[in-house]
mmCIF file of C-alpha atoms and ligand atoms in Angstrom:
data_model
loop_
_atom_site.group_PDB
_atom_site.id
_atom_site.type_symbol
_atom_site.label_atom_id
_atom_site.label_comp_id
_atom_site.label_asym_id
_atom_site.label_seq_id
_atom_site.Cartn_x
_atom_site.Cartn_y
_atom_site.Cartn_z
ATOM 1 C CA MET R 1 -49.192 -75.323 60.825
ATOM 2 C CA GLN R 2 -47.883 -73.257 57.973
ATOM 3 C CA GLN R 3 -45.916 -75.159 55.372
ATOM 4 C CA THR R 4 -42.378 -73.933 55.047
ATOM 5 C CA VAL R 5 -39.604 -74.482 52.534
ATOM 6 C CA THR R 6 -35.863 -73.951 52.743
ATOM 7 C CA GLY R 7 -33.567 -72.422 50.183
ATOM 8 C CA GLN R 8 -30.502 -70.328 49.570
ATOM 9 C CA VAL R 9 -30.398 -66.586 49.071
ATOM 10 C CA ILE R 10 -28.680 -66.050 45.717
ATOM 11 C CA ALA R 11 -29.166 -62.312 45.460
ATOM 12 C CA ALA R 12 -29.801 -59.635 48.025
ATOM 13 C CA PHE R 13 -30.398 -55.958 47.536
ATOM 14 C CA GLY R 14 -31.559 -54.372 50.739
ATOM 15 C CA ARG R 15 -34.770 -56.173 51.596
ATOM 16 C CA HIS R 16 -35.291 -57.530 48.089
ATOM 17 C CA MET R 17 -33.890 -60.936 47.432
ATOM 18 C CA LEU R 18 -33.930 -63.971 45.257
ATOM 19 C CA VAL R 19 -34.111 -67.401 46.884
ATOM 20 C CA ARG R 20 -33.339 -70.673 45.172
ATOM 21 C CA LEU R 21 -35.345 -73.580 46.548
ATOM 22 C CA ALA R 22 -34.012 -77.119 46.829
ATOM 23 C CA GLY R 23 -35.772 -78.064 43.568
ATOM 24 C CA GLY R 24 -33.992 -75.269 41.695
ATOM 25 C CA ALA R 25 -36.871 -72.813 41.413
ATOM 26 C CA GLU R 26 -35.843 -69.187 41.973
ATOM 27 C CA LEU R 27 -38.367 -66.924 43.644
ATOM 28 C CA ARG R 28 -38.485 -63.362 44.799
ATOM 29 C CA ALA R 29 -38.424 -63.040 48.547
ATOM 30 C CA ARG R 30 -38.412 -60.570 51.361
ATOM 31 C CA PRO R 31 -37.750 -60.896 55.054
ATOM 32 C CA PHE R 32 -40.782 -61.294 57.299
ATOM 33 C CA GLY R 33 -40.367 -58.669 59.987
ATOM 34 C CA ARG R 34 -37.938 -55.818 60.440
ATOM 35 C CA ALA R 35 -35.516 -57.559 62.741
ATOM 36 C CA LEU R 36 -34.373 -60.140 60.234
ATOM 37 C CA THR R 37 -31.154 -59.437 58.341
ATOM 38 C CA VAL R 38 -30.709 -61.667 55.329
ATOM 39 C CA VAL R 39 -27.710 -61.617 53.012
ATOM 40 C CA CYS R 40 -26.486 -63.377 49.905
ATOM 41 C CA GLY R 41 -25.371 -66.917 50.685
ATOM 42 C CA ASP R 42 -27.762 -67.357 53.603
ATOM 43 C CA GLN R 43 -29.718 -70.564 53.991
ATOM 44 C CA VAL R 44 -33.263 -69.600 54.886
ATOM 45 C CA ARG R 45 -36.584 -71.063 55.928
ATOM 46 C CA CYS R 46 -39.476 -69.428 54.124
ATOM 47 C CA HIS R 47 -43.215 -69.427 53.770
ATOM 48 C CA LEU R 48 -44.620 -69.279 50.268
ATOM 49 C CA ASP R 49 -47.180 -66.578 49.711
ATOM 50 C CA ALA R 50 -48.890 -68.347 46.826
ATOM 51 C CA ARG R 51 -51.063 -65.390 45.927
ATOM 52 C CA HIS R 52 -48.095 -63.112 45.316
ATOM 53 C CA GLU R 53 -45.739 -65.883 44.200
ATOM 54 C CA GLU R 54 -43.318 -64.514 46.705
ATOM 55 C CA LEU R 55 -41.450 -65.999 49.642
ATOM 56 C CA HIS R 56 -41.438 -64.602 53.123
ATOM 57 C CA VAL R 57 -38.183 -65.372 54.866
ATOM 58 C CA LEU R 58 -39.047 -66.522 58.375
ATOM 59 C CA GLU R 59 -35.649 -67.566 59.639
ATOM 60 C CA VAL R 60 -31.987 -67.484 58.687
ATOM 61 C CA LEU R 61 -30.377 -70.846 59.388
ATOM 62 C CA ALA R 62 -27.098 -70.817 61.335
ATOM 63 C CA ARG R 63 -24.293 -69.321 59.257
ATOM 64 C CA ARG R 64 -21.195 -71.484 59.045
ATOM 65 C CA HIS R 65 -19.007 -68.506 58.232
ATOM 66 C CA ALA R 66 -19.832 -64.952 57.352
ATOM 67 C CA LEU R 67 -18.136 -61.687 56.596
ATOM 68 C CA TYR R 68 -19.342 -59.041 59.053
ATOM 69 C CA ARG R 69 -18.877 -55.314 58.794
ATOM 70 C CA SER R 70 -19.573 -52.709 61.406
ATOM 71 C CA ASN R 71 -22.172 -50.005 60.998
ATOM 72 C CA LEU R 72 -21.625 -46.508 62.421
ATOM 73 C CA ARG R 73 -23.175 -47.514 65.735
ATOM 74 C CA GLY R 74 -20.586 -50.253 66.050
ATOM 75 C CA ALA R 75 -23.084 -53.050 65.459
ATOM 76 C CA ALA R 76 -22.185 -56.060 63.318
ATOM 77 C CA GLU R 77 -23.916 -56.463 59.965
ATOM 78 C CA PRO R 78 -23.409 -59.498 57.778
ATOM 79 C CA VAL R 79 -22.189 -58.792 54.246
ATOM 80 C CA VAL R 80 -22.145 -62.277 52.723
ATOM 81 C CA ALA R 81 -22.742 -65.625 54.384
ATOM 82 C CA ASN R 82 -21.557 -69.195 54.164
ATOM 83 C CA LEU R 83 -18.504 -68.386 52.106
ATOM 84 C CA THR R 84 -15.411 -70.559 52.308
ATOM 85 C CA ARG R 85 -12.993 -68.183 50.625
ATOM 86 C CA LEU R 86 -12.600 -64.462 50.254
ATOM 87 C CA LEU R 87 -11.097 -63.281 46.974
ATOM 88 C CA VAL R 88 -9.762 -59.794 47.608
ATOM 89 C CA VAL R 89 -9.494 -58.247 44.167
ATOM 90 C CA LEU R 90 -7.127 -55.404 43.326
ATOM 91 C CA ALA R 91 -5.832 -53.914 40.104
ATOM 92 C CA PRO R 92 -3.203 -51.469 38.871
ATOM 93 C CA LEU R 93 -6.146 -49.127 38.294
ATOM 94 C CA PRO R 94 -7.956 -47.930 40.361
ATOM 95 C CA LEU R 95 -4.852 -47.564 42.525
ATOM 96 C CA PRO R 96 -4.973 -50.159 45.291
ATOM 97 C CA ASP R 97 -5.817 -49.066 48.832
ATOM 98 C CA PHE R 98 -3.827 -51.545 50.890
ATOM 99 C CA PHE R 99 -5.496 -50.445 54.109
ATOM 100 C CA VAL R 100 -8.817 -51.695 52.767
ATOM 101 C CA ILE R 101 -7.158 -54.885 51.595
ATOM 102 C CA ASP R 102 -5.690 -55.432 55.085
ATOM 103 C CA ARG R 103 -9.106 -55.026 56.663
ATOM 104 C CA TYR R 104 -10.625 -57.657 54.443
ATOM 105 C CA LEU R 105 -7.766 -60.024 55.199
ATOM 106 C CA CYS R 106 -8.179 -59.396 58.946
ATOM 107 C CA ALA R 107 -11.911 -60.022 58.830
ATOM 108 C CA ALA R 108 -11.347 -63.230 56.892
ATOM 109 C CA SER R 109 -8.637 -64.591 59.168
ATOM 110 C CA SER R 110 -10.613 -63.733 62.317
ATOM 111 C CA ALA R 111 -13.653 -65.508 60.828
ATOM 112 C CA GLY R 112 -11.644 -68.560 59.795
ATOM 113 C CA ILE R 113 -12.211 -67.905 56.101
ATOM 114 C CA ALA R 114 -9.350 -68.536 53.655
ATOM 115 C CA ALA R 115 -8.287 -65.452 51.732
ATOM 116 C CA THR R 116 -6.532 -65.010 48.413
ATOM 117 C CA LEU R 117 -5.415 -61.815 46.731
ATOM 118 C CA VAL R 118 -6.390 -61.513 43.103
ATOM 119 C CA LEU R 119 -4.476 -59.004 41.017
ATOM 120 C CA ASN R 120 -6.738 -58.376 38.035
ATOM 121 C CA LYS R 121 -5.854 -56.277 34.966
ATOM 122 C CA ALA R 122 -2.366 -57.733 35.358
ATOM 123 C CA GLU R 123 -1.673 -56.922 31.697
ATOM 124 C CA LEU R 124 -1.609 -53.218 32.626
ATOM 125 C CA GLY R 125 1.455 -53.790 34.788
ATOM 126 C CA LEU R 126 1.572 -52.990 38.488
ATOM 127 C CA GLY R 127 3.630 -50.007 39.686
ATOM 128 C CA GLU R 128 6.850 -50.655 41.573
ATOM 129 C CA GLN R 129 5.456 -49.572 44.922
ATOM 130 C CA ALA R 130 2.336 -51.711 44.714
ATOM 131 C CA ALA R 131 4.392 -54.665 43.490
ATOM 132 C CA ALA R 132 6.628 -54.281 46.547
ATOM 133 C CA GLU R 133 3.537 -54.295 48.774
ATOM 134 C CA LEU R 134 2.414 -57.564 47.246
ATOM 135 C CA THR R 135 5.702 -59.258 48.165
ATOM 136 C CA VAL R 136 4.899 -58.409 51.806
ATOM 137 C CA TYR R 137 1.625 -60.339 51.576
ATOM 138 C CA ASP R 138 3.465 -63.148 49.922
ATOM 139 C CA SER R 139 5.846 -63.378 52.879
ATOM 140 C CA LEU R 140 2.818 -63.470 55.208
ATOM 141 C CA GLY R 141 1.493 -66.522 53.396
ATOM 142 C CA TYR R 142 -1.171 -64.844 51.258
ATOM 143 C CA ALA R 143 -0.935 -66.060 47.699
ATOM 144 C CA THR R 144 -1.549 -63.502 44.965
ATOM 145 C CA LEU R 145 -3.057 -64.717 41.726
ATOM 146 C CA HIS R 146 -2.177 -62.565 38.740
ATOM 147 C CA CYS R 147 -4.906 -62.567 36.118
ATOM 148 C CA SER R 148 -6.763 -60.567 33.547
ATOM 149 C CA ALA R 149 -10.469 -60.709 32.808
ATOM 150 C CA GLU R 150 -9.622 -58.865 29.607
ATOM 151 C CA THR R 151 -6.992 -61.183 28.119
ATOM 152 C CA GLY R 152 -7.958 -64.335 30.008
ATOM 153 C CA THR R 153 -4.503 -64.972 31.424
ATOM 154 C CA GLY R 154 -4.262 -66.483 34.887
ATOM 155 C CA LEU R 155 -7.886 -67.591 34.991
ATOM 156 C CA ASP R 156 -6.956 -71.258 35.282
ATOM 157 C CA ALA R 157 -5.068 -70.520 38.492
ATOM 158 C CA LEU R 158 -8.169 -68.737 39.761
ATOM 159 C CA ARG R 159 -10.339 -71.709 38.789
ATOM 160 C CA GLY R 160 -7.829 -73.816 40.703
ATOM 161 C CA VAL R 161 -8.860 -72.304 44.057
ATOM 162 C CA LEU R 162 -12.567 -72.662 43.225
ATOM 163 C CA THR R 163 -12.714 -76.289 44.295
ATOM 164 C CA PRO R 164 -16.012 -78.238 44.167
ATOM 165 C CA GLY R 165 -18.285 -77.199 47.004
ATOM 166 C CA SER R 166 -16.395 -74.011 47.763
ATOM 167 C CA VAL R 167 -18.140 -70.646 47.894
ATOM 168 C CA ALA R 168 -15.852 -67.755 47.066
ATOM 169 C CA ALA R 169 -16.814 -64.106 47.441
ATOM 170 C CA LEU R 170 -15.197 -61.393 45.328
ATOM 171 C CA VAL R 171 -14.671 -58.178 47.243
ATOM 172 C CA GLY R 172 -12.681 -55.013 46.662
ATOM 173 C CA GLN R 173 -12.744 -51.475 45.391
ATOM 174 C CA SER R 174 -15.168 -50.452 42.689
ATOM 175 C CA GLY R 175 -13.790 -50.908 39.190
ATOM 176 C CA VAL R 176 -11.131 -53.541 39.889
ATOM 177 C CA GLY R 177 -13.012 -56.023 37.702
ATOM 178 C CA LYS R 178 -14.941 -58.323 40.036
ATOM 179 C CA SER R 179 -17.956 -58.621 37.750
ATOM 180 C CA SER R 180 -15.690 -58.966 34.714
ATOM 181 C CA LEU R 181 -14.065 -61.971 36.381
ATOM 182 C CA VAL R 182 -17.497 -63.479 37.068
ATOM 183 C CA ARG R 183 -18.412 -63.021 33.405
ATOM 184 C CA ARG R 184 -15.305 -64.965 32.472
ATOM 185 C CA LEU R 185 -15.762 -67.742 35.011
ATOM 186 C CA ALA R 186 -19.538 -68.104 34.668
ATOM 187 C CA PRO R 187 -20.181 -67.067 31.064
ATOM 188 C CA ASP R 188 -23.791 -68.307 31.147
ATOM 189 C CA ALA R 189 -24.588 -65.800 33.867
ATOM 190 C CA GLN R 190 -24.028 -62.833 31.564
ATOM 191 C CA ILE R 191 -27.646 -61.783 31.192
ATOM 192 C CA GLU R 192 -28.314 -61.935 34.875
ATOM 193 C CA ILE R 193 -25.430 -59.583 35.558
ATOM 194 C CA GLY R 194 -27.069 -57.043 33.287
ATOM 195 C CA GLU R 195 -30.126 -56.963 35.543
ATOM 196 C CA LEU R 196 -28.237 -56.150 38.669
ATOM 197 C CA VAL R 197 -25.944 -53.413 37.548
ATOM 198 C CA ARG R 198 -26.767 -49.804 37.018
ATOM 199 C CA GLU R 199 -25.061 -47.324 34.782
ATOM 200 C CA GLU R 200 -23.090 -44.855 36.802
ATOM 201 C CA GLU R 201 -21.238 -42.222 34.845
ATOM 202 C CA GLY R 202 -21.265 -44.621 31.932
ATOM 203 C CA ARG R 203 -19.870 -47.515 33.983
ATOM 204 C CA HIS R 204 -21.630 -50.635 35.142
ATOM 205 C CA THR R 205 -21.370 -50.818 38.872
ATOM 206 C CA THR R 206 -22.727 -53.712 40.862
ATOM 207 C CA THR R 207 -25.407 -52.798 43.391
ATOM 208 C CA ALA R 208 -26.392 -56.206 44.741
ATOM 209 C CA ALA R 209 -24.460 -59.213 45.950
ATOM 210 C CA ARG R 210 -25.207 -62.172 43.747
ATOM 211 C CA LEU R 211 -24.261 -65.838 43.786
ATOM 212 C CA TYR R 212 -23.350 -67.693 40.600
ATOM 213 C CA ASP R 213 -22.867 -71.417 40.229
ATOM 214 C CA LEU R 214 -19.793 -72.497 38.326
ATOM 215 C CA GLU R 215 -19.487 -75.614 36.227
ATOM 216 C CA GLY R 216 -17.128 -77.500 38.523
ATOM 217 C CA GLY R 217 -19.467 -77.320 41.534
ATOM 218 C CA ALA R 218 -18.121 -74.153 43.134
ATOM 219 C CA ALA R 219 -20.053 -70.934 43.613
ATOM 220 C CA LEU R 220 -18.884 -67.372 43.168
ATOM 221 C CA ILE R 221 -20.435 -64.375 44.901
ATOM 222 C CA ASP R 222 -20.053 -61.007 43.201
ATOM 223 C CA SER R 223 -20.463 -58.023 45.490
ATOM 224 C CA PRO R 224 -20.704 -54.253 45.121
ATOM 225 C CA GLY R 225 -17.416 -52.374 45.216
ATOM 226 C CA VAL R 226 -16.449 -50.444 48.330
ATOM 227 C CA ARG R 227 -14.485 -47.354 49.241
ATOM 228 C CA ASP R 228 -13.728 -48.644 52.690
ATOM 229 C CA PHE R 229 -14.474 -51.629 54.865
ATOM 230 C CA ALA R 230 -14.823 -51.649 58.640
ATOM 231 C CA PRO R 231 -14.796 -55.179 60.010
ATOM 232 C CA ALA R 232 -17.271 -55.793 62.838
ATOM 233 C CA VAL R 233 -15.708 -55.308 66.259
ATOM 234 C CA GLU R 234 -16.754 -58.632 67.732
ATOM 235 C CA ALA R 235 -15.719 -60.470 64.597
ATOM 236 C CA LEU R 236 -12.042 -59.567 65.102
ATOM 237 C CA ASP R 237 -9.523 -61.437 67.191
ATOM 238 C CA GLU R 238 -8.978 -59.161 70.213
ATOM 239 C CA ARG R 239 -5.218 -59.616 70.465
ATOM 240 C CA SER R 240 -4.110 -59.389 66.829
ATOM 241 C CA LEU R 241 -7.182 -57.935 65.070
ATOM 242 C CA GLY R 242 -6.492 -60.637 62.503
ATOM 243 C CA PHE R 243 -3.007 -59.443 61.468
ATOM 244 C CA ALA R 244 -1.061 -62.646 60.894
ATOM 245 C CA GLU R 245 2.312 -61.218 61.924
ATOM 246 C CA VAL R 246 0.866 -59.622 65.084
ATOM 247 C CA GLU R 247 -0.651 -62.930 66.067
ATOM 248 C CA GLN R 248 2.751 -64.524 65.705
ATOM 249 C CA LEU R 249 4.590 -61.799 67.640
ATOM 250 C CA ALA R 250 2.063 -61.089 70.425
ATOM 251 C CA PRO R 251 3.065 -63.999 72.704
ATOM 252 C CA GLY R 252 6.405 -62.181 73.104
ATOM 253 C CA CYS R 253 4.794 -59.023 74.549
ATOM 254 C CA ARG R 254 5.173 -58.395 78.284
ATOM 255 C CA PHE R 255 1.447 -57.957 78.831
ATOM 256 C CA ALA R 256 -1.038 -60.593 77.790
ATOM 257 C CA ASP R 257 -3.545 -57.847 76.923
ATOM 258 C CA CYS R 258 -0.989 -55.712 75.052
ATOM 259 C CA ARG R 259 -2.633 -53.592 72.357
ATOM 260 C CA HIS R 260 0.737 -53.086 70.666
ATOM 261 C CA MET R 261 0.317 -49.311 70.681
ATOM 262 C CA ARG R 262 2.286 -47.672 73.538
ATOM 263 C CA GLU R 263 2.794 -50.521 75.939
ATOM 264 C CA PRO R 264 6.330 -51.153 77.175
ATOM 265 C CA ALA R 265 8.175 -54.300 76.097
ATOM 266 C CA CYS R 266 5.879 -54.842 73.119
ATOM 267 C CA ALA R 267 7.242 -57.500 70.781
ATOM 268 C CA VAL R 268 5.209 -56.131 67.869
ATOM 269 C CA ARG R 269 6.703 -52.637 68.117
ATOM 270 C CA ALA R 270 10.157 -54.132 68.540
ATOM 271 C CA ALA R 271 9.644 -56.072 65.303
ATOM 272 C CA VAL R 272 8.582 -52.888 63.491
ATOM 273 C CA GLU R 273 11.669 -51.077 64.752
ATOM 274 C CA ASP R 274 14.105 -53.684 63.504
ATOM 275 C CA GLY R 275 12.239 -54.241 60.239
ATOM 276 C CA ARG R 276 10.817 -57.711 60.894
ATOM 277 C CA MET R 277 7.301 -56.296 60.624
ATOM 278 C CA HIS R 278 6.506 -54.114 57.639
ATOM 279 C CA ALA R 279 6.001 -50.487 58.704
ATOM 280 C CA ARG R 280 2.941 -49.898 56.523
ATOM 281 C CA ARG R 281 1.277 -53.041 57.815
ATOM 282 C CA TYR R 282 1.880 -51.788 61.354
ATOM 283 C CA GLU R 283 0.379 -48.414 60.427
ATOM 284 C CA SER R 284 -2.582 -50.345 59.079
ATOM 285 C CA TYR R 285 -2.791 -52.243 62.373
ATOM 286 C CA ARG R 286 -2.745 -48.970 64.341
ATOM 287 C CA ARG R 287 -5.538 -47.498 62.204
ATOM 288 C CA LEU R 288 -7.670 -50.581 62.649
ATOM 289 C CA ARG R 289 -6.969 -50.622 66.410
ATOM 290 C CA ARG R 290 -8.159 -47.011 66.688
ATOM 291 C CA LEU R 291 -11.226 -47.729 64.591
ATOM 292 C CA HIS R 292 -11.894 -50.815 66.683
ATOM 293 C CA GLU R 293 -11.816 -48.698 69.843
ATOM 294 C CA GLU R 294 -14.069 -46.025 68.362
ATOM 295 C CA LEU R 295 -16.583 -48.618 67.260
ATOM 296 C CA SER R 296 -16.463 -50.396 70.609
ATOM 297 C CA ALA R 297 -17.158 -47.077 72.325
ATOM 298 C CA ALA R 298 -20.043 -46.386 69.938
ATOM 299 C CA ARG R 299 -21.565 -49.674 71.006
ATOM 300 C CA GLY R 300 -21.525 -48.571 74.620
ATOM 301 C CA PRO R 301 -20.505 -50.671 77.624
ATOM 302 C CA LYS R 302 -20.809 -54.427 77.319
ATOM 303 C CA LYS R 303 -24.119 -55.704 78.591
ATOM 304 C CA ALA R 304 -23.833 -57.654 81.826
ATOM 305 C CA ARG R 305 -24.753 -61.269 81.294
HETATM 306 N N1 LIG S 401 -7.605 -53.589 31.080
HETATM 307 C C1 LIG S 401 -8.441 -54.335 31.787
HETATM 308 N N2 LIG S 401 -9.658 -53.845 32.104
HETATM 309 C C2 LIG S 401 -10.484 -54.633 32.814
HETATM 310 C C3 LIG S 401 -10.118 -55.939 33.234
HETATM 311 N N3 LIG S 401 -11.146 -56.452 33.952
HETATM 312 C C4 LIG S 401 -12.103 -55.502 33.972
HETATM 313 N N4 LIG S 401 -11.725 -54.414 33.286
HETATM 314 C C5 LIG S 401 -12.499 -53.171 33.095
HETATM 315 O O1 LIG S 401 -12.609 -52.500 34.338
HETATM 316 C C6 LIG S 401 -13.868 -51.835 34.437
HETATM 317 C C7 LIG S 401 -14.585 -52.226 35.708
HETATM 318 O O2 LIG S 401 -14.903 -53.594 35.663
HETATM 319 P P1 LIG S 401 -16.058 -54.252 36.548
HETATM 320 O O3 LIG S 401 -16.000 -55.707 36.325
HETATM 321 O O4 LIG S 401 -17.353 -53.575 36.348
HETATM 322 O O5 LIG S 401 -15.516 -53.882 38.013
HETATM 323 P P2 LIG S 401 -16.183 -54.218 39.428
HETATM 324 O O6 LIG S 401 -15.085 -54.562 40.354
HETATM 325 O O7 LIG S 401 -17.254 -55.237 39.270
HETATM 326 O O8 LIG S 401 -16.811 -52.809 39.845
HETATM 327 P P3 LIG S 401 -18.062 -52.538 40.871
HETATM 328 O O9 LIG S 401 -19.201 -53.386 40.450
HETATM 329 O O10 LIG S 401 -18.318 -51.072 40.748
HETATM 330 O O11 LIG S 401 -17.542 -52.901 42.234
HETATM 331 C C8 LIG S 401 -14.643 -52.214 33.171
HETATM 332 O O12 LIG S 401 -14.521 -51.158 32.259
HETATM 333 C C9 LIG S 401 -13.928 -53.451 32.671
HETATM 334 O O13 LIG S 401 -14.009 -53.589 31.287
HETATM 335 C C10 LIG S 401 -8.830 -56.424 32.872
HETATM 336 O O14 LIG S 401 -8.418 -57.544 33.197
HETATM 337 N N5 LIG S 401 -8.036 -55.586 32.154
HETATM 338 MG MG1 LIG S 402 -19.218 -55.231 39.719
HETATM 339 ZN ZN1 LIG S 403 2.493 -55.805 72.103
#
């Protein structure tokens, strides 16, 4: 029988990856076979190709939690695995897209992953409108940490959520400062960051998800910035799509399978009308519901079991 080893994927860029073995050695690896999807954070079983000093990933061990997005055919694709917290990073600049932020929060809550908003570049000052949006998240129970990778303020609060053993993934729009935060929190990792970024119009933009160990025993995953994020259809809670306030209101709807769109006696719509649910959040819900239906249709009818 072939001798196999297990390790953790600490960087993944398409089919190229870096695996750290139990002993600490880091080796280049690639999946064995087309069908295998391997992402940063995965625990994997590999075979060592001694001649090429390369690992062949034979199997991905069961993921405890993962963030899944949907591809255009409506199929689920993992983005990062085995994370315990999602850090959704935003900044005064680039201007925040709260619809993208909502989708990350929905994916996290449906997957049972804790989520925290991180307002980076706080020293630039957030506009009135965006600041008002943040108070909505606050009332929903999402804490926002205000920090600056530039000045160093607020980083202790961020370290505070990176408890020993936790694995936190930084996600968000390109340019909000995810990698800059990693540089601050894992200063020794600086050189490695240089390898995985490419110059784009004079900016460093991250192209591969990468896991960094922090001093206190937590790990931080940096990921490439996005323009949009479509959570995987089957990863979302069917009734609420992961919207905390919808989950709370839905038991009051007349129909148990209410989609909260046009159904009569919908408690969610009633709450929007009298201001108990934030109108923009509801608009965000409606957009995600429509996307959810498009992606479900793209997947075709459910296979009979
Ligand atoms: N003023 C200010 N600028 C910052 C701060 N943090 C990061 N920046 C700048 O914002 C720009 C983008 O930072 P990155 O860390 O590369 O952003 P990113 O989120 O990793 O971007 P992608 O890898 O493209 O997703 C850089 O020019 C940073 O110097 C901050 O706290 N304040
Ligand atoms: Mg980056
Ligand atoms: Zn309803």
